[in-house]
mmCIF file of C-alpha atoms in Angstrom:
data_model
loop_
_atom_site.group_PDB
_atom_site.id
_atom_site.type_symbol
_atom_site.label_atom_id
_atom_site.label_comp_id
_atom_site.label_asym_id
_atom_site.label_seq_id
_atom_site.Cartn_x
_atom_site.Cartn_y
_atom_site.Cartn_z
ATOM 1 C CA MET U 1 85.140 74.152 111.164
ATOM 2 C CA ILE U 2 87.200 76.753 109.445
ATOM 3 C CA ASN U 3 86.648 80.306 110.898
ATOM 4 C CA PHE U 4 86.457 82.955 108.145
ATOM 5 C CA ASN U 5 85.774 85.977 107.010
ATOM 6 C CA ILE U 6 83.143 87.236 104.126
ATOM 7 C CA VAL U 7 84.081 90.787 102.860
ATOM 8 C CA ILE U 8 81.033 92.348 100.610
ATOM 9 C CA ALA U 9 81.654 95.556 98.587
ATOM 10 C CA THR U 10 78.747 97.427 97.823
ATOM 11 C CA TYR U 11 77.596 100.308 95.823
ATOM 12 C CA ASN U 12 74.059 101.150 94.760
ATOM 13 C CA SER U 13 73.346 97.554 94.750
ATOM 14 C CA GLU U 14 69.901 97.589 95.780
ATOM 15 C CA ASP U 15 68.996 94.894 92.430
ATOM 16 C CA THR U 16 71.566 92.029 93.691
ATOM 17 C CA LEU U 17 72.225 92.420 97.376
ATOM 18 C CA GLU U 18 69.381 90.529 98.561
ATOM 19 C CA GLN U 19 69.742 87.644 96.900
ATOM 20 C CA CYS U 20 73.885 87.383 98.050
ATOM 21 C CA LEU U 21 72.773 87.983 101.548
ATOM 22 C CA GLU U 22 69.931 85.179 101.402
ATOM 23 C CA SER U 23 72.482 82.806 100.269
ATOM 24 C CA VAL U 24 74.838 83.770 102.793
ATOM 25 C CA ARG U 25 72.278 83.554 105.599
ATOM 26 C CA ALA U 26 71.566 79.821 104.092
ATOM 27 C CA ILE U 27 74.377 78.802 105.298
ATOM 28 C CA ALA U 28 74.590 80.789 108.521
ATOM 29 C CA GLU U 29 73.650 77.754 110.678
ATOM 30 C CA TYR U 30 76.206 75.374 109.216
ATOM 31 C CA ALA U 31 79.370 77.237 109.423
ATOM 32 C CA SER U 32 81.520 79.655 111.301
ATOM 33 C CA PHE U 33 82.134 83.068 109.997
ATOM 34 C CA GLU U 34 81.587 86.872 109.990
ATOM 35 C CA VAL U 35 80.168 89.115 107.511
ATOM 36 C CA ILE U 36 81.587 92.672 106.831
ATOM 37 C CA LEU U 37 79.930 94.831 104.344
ATOM 38 C CA ILE U 38 81.625 97.837 103.170
ATOM 39 C CA ASP U 39 79.465 100.467 101.539
ATOM 40 C CA GLY U 40 80.759 103.286 99.054
ATOM 41 C CA ALA U 41 77.853 105.903 100.212
ATOM 42 C CA SER U 42 75.271 104.249 98.172
ATOM 43 C CA GLN U 43 71.926 106.701 96.821
ATOM 44 C CA ASP U 44 69.836 103.770 96.440
ATOM 45 C CA ASP U 45 68.189 101.193 99.487
ATOM 46 C CA THR U 46 71.123 99.350 99.338
ATOM 47 C CA LEU U 47 71.591 100.028 103.130
ATOM 48 C CA GLY U 48 67.846 99.208 103.789
ATOM 49 C CA ILE U 49 68.352 95.683 102.156
ATOM 50 C CA ALA U 50 71.384 95.575 104.687
ATOM 51 C CA ARG U 51 69.190 96.275 107.215
ATOM 52 C CA LYS U 52 67.291 93.215 106.986
ATOM 53 C CA PHE U 53 70.329 90.769 107.683
ATOM 54 C CA ALA U 54 71.729 92.281 110.530
ATOM 55 C CA ASP U 55 71.486 89.001 112.256
ATOM 56 C CA ILE U 56 74.330 87.864 110.140
ATOM 57 C CA LEU U 57 75.941 90.946 109.116
ATOM 58 C CA SER U 58 78.867 91.819 111.718
ATOM 59 C CA VAL U 59 80.375 95.256 110.517
ATOM 60 C CA VAL U 60 78.434 98.044 107.948
ATOM 61 C CA VAL U 61 80.355 100.540 107.102
ATOM 62 C CA SER U 62 79.060 103.318 104.323
ATOM 63 C CA GLU U 63 81.279 106.201 103.166
ATOM 64 C CA PRO U 64 82.823 107.228 100.068
ATOM 65 C CA ASP U 65 85.811 105.426 98.697
ATOM 66 C CA SER U 66 87.625 105.231 95.327
ATOM 67 C CA GLY U 67 86.343 101.303 93.847
ATOM 68 C CA VAL U 68 86.391 97.881 95.261
ATOM 69 C CA TYR U 69 89.807 97.721 96.306
ATOM 70 C CA GLU U 70 89.720 100.296 98.186
ATOM 71 C CA ALA U 71 86.686 99.123 100.095
ATOM 72 C CA TRP U 72 87.819 95.439 100.365
ATOM 73 C CA ASN U 73 91.145 97.146 101.887
ATOM 74 C CA LYS U 74 88.663 98.890 104.526
ATOM 75 C CA GLY U 75 87.162 95.229 105.165
ATOM 76 C CA LEU U 76 90.423 93.517 106.022
ATOM 77 C CA SER U 77 90.965 96.181 108.460
ATOM 78 C CA TYR U 78 87.958 94.352 110.266
ATOM 79 C CA CYS U 79 88.967 90.503 109.402
ATOM 80 C CA SER U 80 89.787 88.387 112.257
ATOM 81 C CA HIS U 81 89.730 85.082 111.640
ATOM 82 C CA PRO U 82 92.419 83.257 109.279
ATOM 83 C CA TRP U 83 90.468 82.994 105.856
ATOM 84 C CA VAL U 84 89.130 85.562 104.354
ATOM 85 C CA MET U 85 86.475 85.394 100.997
ATOM 86 C CA PHE U 86 85.535 88.431 99.021
ATOM 87 C CA LEU U 87 82.216 88.383 97.586
ATOM 88 C CA GLY U 88 80.463 90.476 94.774
ATOM 89 C CA SER U 89 77.534 91.969 96.000
ATOM 90 C CA ASP U 90 75.718 90.419 92.730
ATOM 91 C CA ASP U 91 77.333 86.684 93.494
ATOM 92 C CA TYR U 92 75.583 84.401 95.571
ATOM 93 C CA ILE U 93 76.545 80.804 97.004
ATOM 94 C CA CYS U 94 75.118 77.277 96.268
ATOM 95 C CA PRO U 95 74.758 76.232 99.838
ATOM 96 C CA ALA U 96 74.662 72.500 99.637
ATOM 97 C CA GLU U 97 77.964 72.977 97.286
ATOM 98 C CA PHE U 98 79.548 75.283 99.276
ATOM 99 C CA LEU U 99 79.433 73.367 102.486
ATOM 100 C CA GLU U 100 81.217 70.838 100.431
ATOM 101 C CA TYR U 101 83.805 73.519 99.906
ATOM 102 C CA LEU U 102 84.540 74.407 103.311
ATOM 103 C CA ALA U 103 85.235 71.016 104.150
ATOM 104 C CA PHE U 104 87.792 70.801 101.254
ATOM 105 C CA VAL U 105 89.598 74.175 102.452
ATOM 106 C CA GLU U 106 89.896 73.183 106.213
ATOM 107 C CA THR U 107 92.215 70.700 104.673
ATOM 108 C CA ALA U 108 94.294 73.086 103.072
ATOM 109 C CA ASN U 109 95.401 75.037 105.922
ATOM 110 C CA SER U 110 98.695 75.277 105.240
ATOM 111 C CA CYS U 111 98.029 77.081 101.971
ATOM 112 C CA ASP U 112 97.637 80.778 100.993
ATOM 113 C CA PHE U 113 95.077 80.749 98.630
ATOM 114 C CA VAL U 114 92.241 78.211 97.713
ATOM 115 C CA SER U 115 89.932 78.745 94.702
ATOM 116 C CA CYS U 116 87.025 76.681 93.139
ATOM 117 C CA ARG U 117 84.556 76.986 89.774
ATOM 118 C CA VAL U 118 82.433 79.583 89.393
ATOM 119 C CA ARG U 119 79.219 79.437 87.617
ATOM 120 C CA MET U 120 78.545 82.403 85.175
ATOM 121 C CA VAL U 121 74.985 83.671 84.903
ATOM 122 C CA GLU U 122 72.761 85.499 83.263
ATOM 123 C CA PRO U 123 70.291 88.226 85.576
ATOM 124 C CA ASP U 124 67.635 85.757 85.078
ATOM 125 C CA GLY U 125 69.685 82.714 86.485
ATOM 126 C CA ARG U 126 70.151 80.800 83.486
ATOM 127 C CA ALA U 127 73.518 79.385 83.683
ATOM 128 C CA ILE U 128 75.935 80.297 80.749
ATOM 129 C CA ARG U 129 79.362 78.517 81.495
ATOM 130 C CA GLU U 130 81.788 77.377 84.182
ATOM 131 C CA VAL U 131 84.961 79.001 84.896
ATOM 132 C CA GLY U 132 87.942 78.472 86.939
ATOM 133 C CA LEU U 133 91.086 76.004 86.489
ATOM 134 C CA PRO U 134 93.488 75.646 89.103
ATOM 135 C CA TRP U 135 96.369 77.710 90.105
ATOM 136 C CA LYS U 136 99.487 76.629 88.054
ATOM 137 C CA TRP U 137 102.184 79.288 88.075
ATOM 138 C CA GLN U 138 103.111 78.863 84.445
ATOM 139 C CA THR U 139 99.838 79.658 83.536
ATOM 140 C CA PHE U 140 98.936 81.857 86.109
ATOM 141 C CA LYS U 141 101.659 84.274 85.119
ATOM 142 C CA ARG U 142 100.215 84.402 81.692
ATOM 143 C CA TYR U 143 96.845 85.311 82.709
ATOM 144 C CA MET U 144 94.348 84.468 85.643
ATOM 145 C CA CYS U 145 92.931 80.988 85.405
ATOM 146 C CA THR U 146 91.403 81.042 88.726
ATOM 147 C CA ARG U 147 88.376 83.057 89.467
ATOM 148 C CA HIS U 148 88.164 85.281 92.623
ATOM 149 C CA PRO U 149 84.539 85.007 93.851
ATOM 150 C CA GLY U 150 84.049 82.275 95.986
ATOM 151 C CA SER U 151 87.949 81.724 96.465
ATOM 152 C CA PHE U 152 89.717 81.892 100.117
ATOM 153 C CA THR U 153 92.987 83.800 100.988
ATOM 154 C CA SER U 154 94.804 83.224 103.669
ATOM 155 C CA LEU U 155 95.151 86.543 106.074
ATOM 156 C CA ASP U 156 98.729 85.807 106.896
ATOM 157 C CA TYR U 157 99.303 85.959 102.905
ATOM 158 C CA ILE U 158 97.862 89.277 102.657
ATOM 159 C CA ARG U 159 99.830 90.257 105.725
ATOM 160 C CA ARG U 160 103.082 89.100 104.392
ATOM 161 C CA VAL U 161 102.674 90.922 100.682
ATOM 162 C CA GLY U 162 100.475 93.471 101.381
ATOM 163 C CA ASN U 163 96.971 95.009 100.624
ATOM 164 C CA PHE U 164 95.243 95.360 97.376
ATOM 165 C CA ASP U 165 96.203 98.184 95.082
ATOM 166 C CA GLU U 166 93.978 100.983 95.317
ATOM 167 C CA SER U 167 95.420 102.441 91.934
ATOM 168 C CA LEU U 168 93.576 99.333 90.142
ATOM 169 C CA LYS U 169 89.986 99.034 88.951
ATOM 170 C CA ILE U 170 89.734 95.811 87.786
ATOM 171 C CA CYS U 171 92.892 93.362 88.374
ATOM 172 C CA GLY U 172 93.436 93.986 92.187
ATOM 173 C CA ASP U 173 92.728 90.465 92.656
ATOM 174 C CA TYR U 174 95.123 88.744 90.204
ATOM 175 C CA GLU U 175 98.072 91.433 91.397
ATOM 176 C CA LEU U 176 97.453 90.381 94.764
ATOM 177 C CA ILE U 177 98.016 86.779 94.233
ATOM 178 C CA LEU U 178 100.510 87.163 91.387
ATOM 179 C CA ARG U 179 102.639 88.830 94.201
ATOM 180 C CA GLY U 180 103.209 85.383 95.854
ATOM 181 C CA GLY U 181 105.404 84.049 92.407
ATOM 182 C CA SER U 182 106.001 80.630 92.184
ATOM 183 C CA SER U 183 106.280 79.827 95.893
ATOM 184 C CA LEU U 184 102.361 80.317 96.331
ATOM 185 C CA LYS U 185 100.642 77.660 98.092
ATOM 186 C CA ALA U 186 97.605 76.919 96.838
ATOM 187 C CA ALA U 187 94.859 74.435 96.433
ATOM 188 C CA TYR U 188 91.730 73.721 94.299
ATOM 189 C CA TRP U 189 88.335 72.287 94.717
ATOM 190 C CA PRO U 190 86.405 71.286 91.253
ATOM 191 C CA GLY U 191 82.985 71.903 92.572
ATOM 192 C CA VAL U 192 80.957 74.675 91.769
ATOM 193 C CA PRO U 193 79.837 76.688 94.841
ATOM 194 C CA ILE U 194 79.547 80.143 93.700
ATOM 195 C CA CYS U 195 77.210 82.097 90.989
ATOM 196 C CA MET U 196 78.553 85.039 89.583
ATOM 197 C CA ARG U 197 76.425 87.284 87.137
ATOM 198 C CA ALA U 198 78.040 88.166 83.836
ATOM 199 C CA GLY U 199 78.321 91.298 82.301
ATOM 200 C CA GLY U 200 80.737 93.076 84.979
ATOM 201 C CA LEU U 201 84.032 94.844 84.598
ATOM 202 C CA SER U 202 85.723 91.619 85.010
ATOM 203 C CA ASP U 203 84.259 90.306 81.904
ATOM 204 C CA GLY U 204 85.239 92.379 79.067
ATOM 205 C CA ILE U 205 88.316 93.901 77.148
ATOM 206 C CA ALA U 206 88.916 96.240 79.944
ATOM 207 C CA VAL U 207 90.020 93.928 82.539
ATOM 208 C CA LEU U 208 92.750 92.513 79.626
ATOM 209 C CA ASN U 209 93.596 95.766 78.745
ATOM 210 C CA GLU U 210 94.471 96.486 83.077
ATOM 211 C CA ALA U 211 96.178 92.805 83.202
ATOM 212 C CA LEU U 212 98.476 93.370 80.657
ATOM 213 C CA GLY U 213 99.764 96.867 82.957
ATOM 214 C CA VAL U 214 100.089 94.317 86.289
ATOM 215 C CA LYS U 215 101.970 91.854 84.061
ATOM 216 C CA LEU U 216 104.441 94.394 82.520
ATOM 217 C CA ARG U 217 105.034 95.733 86.141
ATOM 218 C CA ALA U 218 105.636 92.392 88.045
ATOM 219 C CA GLY U 219 108.052 91.454 84.996
ATOM 220 C CA PHE U 220 107.703 87.894 85.526
ATOM 221 C CA ARG U 221 106.839 87.215 82.021
ATOM 222 C CA GLY U 222 108.641 89.361 80.011
ATOM 223 C CA ARG U 223 107.251 92.161 77.541
ATOM 224 C CA ILE U 224 107.223 90.479 74.454
ATOM 225 C CA MET U 225 105.817 87.475 76.009
ATOM 226 C CA SER U 226 102.875 89.217 78.159
ATOM 227 C CA ILE U 227 101.766 91.109 75.281
ATOM 228 C CA ALA U 228 101.604 88.106 72.922
ATOM 229 C CA ASP U 229 99.341 86.448 75.396
ATOM 230 C CA TYR U 230 97.212 89.829 75.537
ATOM 231 C CA LEU U 231 96.515 89.890 71.676
ATOM 232 C CA ILE U 232 95.445 86.044 72.208
ATOM 233 C CA SER U 233 93.167 86.837 75.088
ATOM 234 C CA VAL U 234 91.679 89.598 73.144
ATOM 235 C CA ALA U 235 91.061 87.557 69.959
ATOM 236 C CA LYS U 236 89.734 84.354 72.274
ATOM 237 C CA TYR U 237 87.651 87.273 73.849
ATOM 238 C CA LEU U 238 85.727 88.705 70.308
ATOM 239 C CA LEU U 239 85.561 85.130 69.278
ATOM 240 C CA ARG U 240 83.396 84.163 72.167
ATOM 241 C CA THR U 241 81.627 87.234 72.336
ATOM 242 C CA ARG U 242 80.794 86.910 68.571
ATOM 243 C CA LEU U 243 79.598 82.806 69.191
ATOM 244 C CA MET U 244 77.408 84.038 71.898
ATOM 245 C CA SER U 245 75.520 86.967 70.354
ATOM 246 C CA SER U 246 75.115 84.338 67.360
ATOM 247 C CA ARG U 247 72.756 81.932 69.087
#
């Protein structure tokens, strides 16, 4: 059985946090982990909800921060296990599938990064689509083909490359894994152990804009090809949005 950390960042998350933590509690009997909740000084009942889950929360910190990547960096300072999973406060675990996923992660202990598929859902839980492809360098340097919710990152890898870039607002997870370059050791499980609500910052044009800046700065793809990738991604996003709105 692997030991891992779950880091959850919250800010005014009263509408979704309970479902998130209930799903974590559902695996507590069968998995070995610590949950670290970093709150950005919420003004709603986020902390009241968190108190109902004191049995599974190892660390709760509530203080102002600049965004999710500062919160995650704070969470990393409390991590003691070899793997860390960052779970959004509006994401939730599918327990049976997640336990199968853990068995796979246990076989990938020499990797830097392990990812899976993710089910995008409406606020009422209706499935929209499944996303998340295997990490392949030739694809990843063009766009984030993997999905961060549910992924496991080796704490050793983070110590080698450094923490999240807090100047970023949306693509810090992409930038962190991009630092590994072509030598990143990655594995992929094709199951769907995580549900993620659609409509967040990572599901729009803004993420494409920030990702372009990340790629230009990293320099792996080149300026012209990075801009071409960006224009293709924007076109695909607009087409998908139009098709979904016409249903």
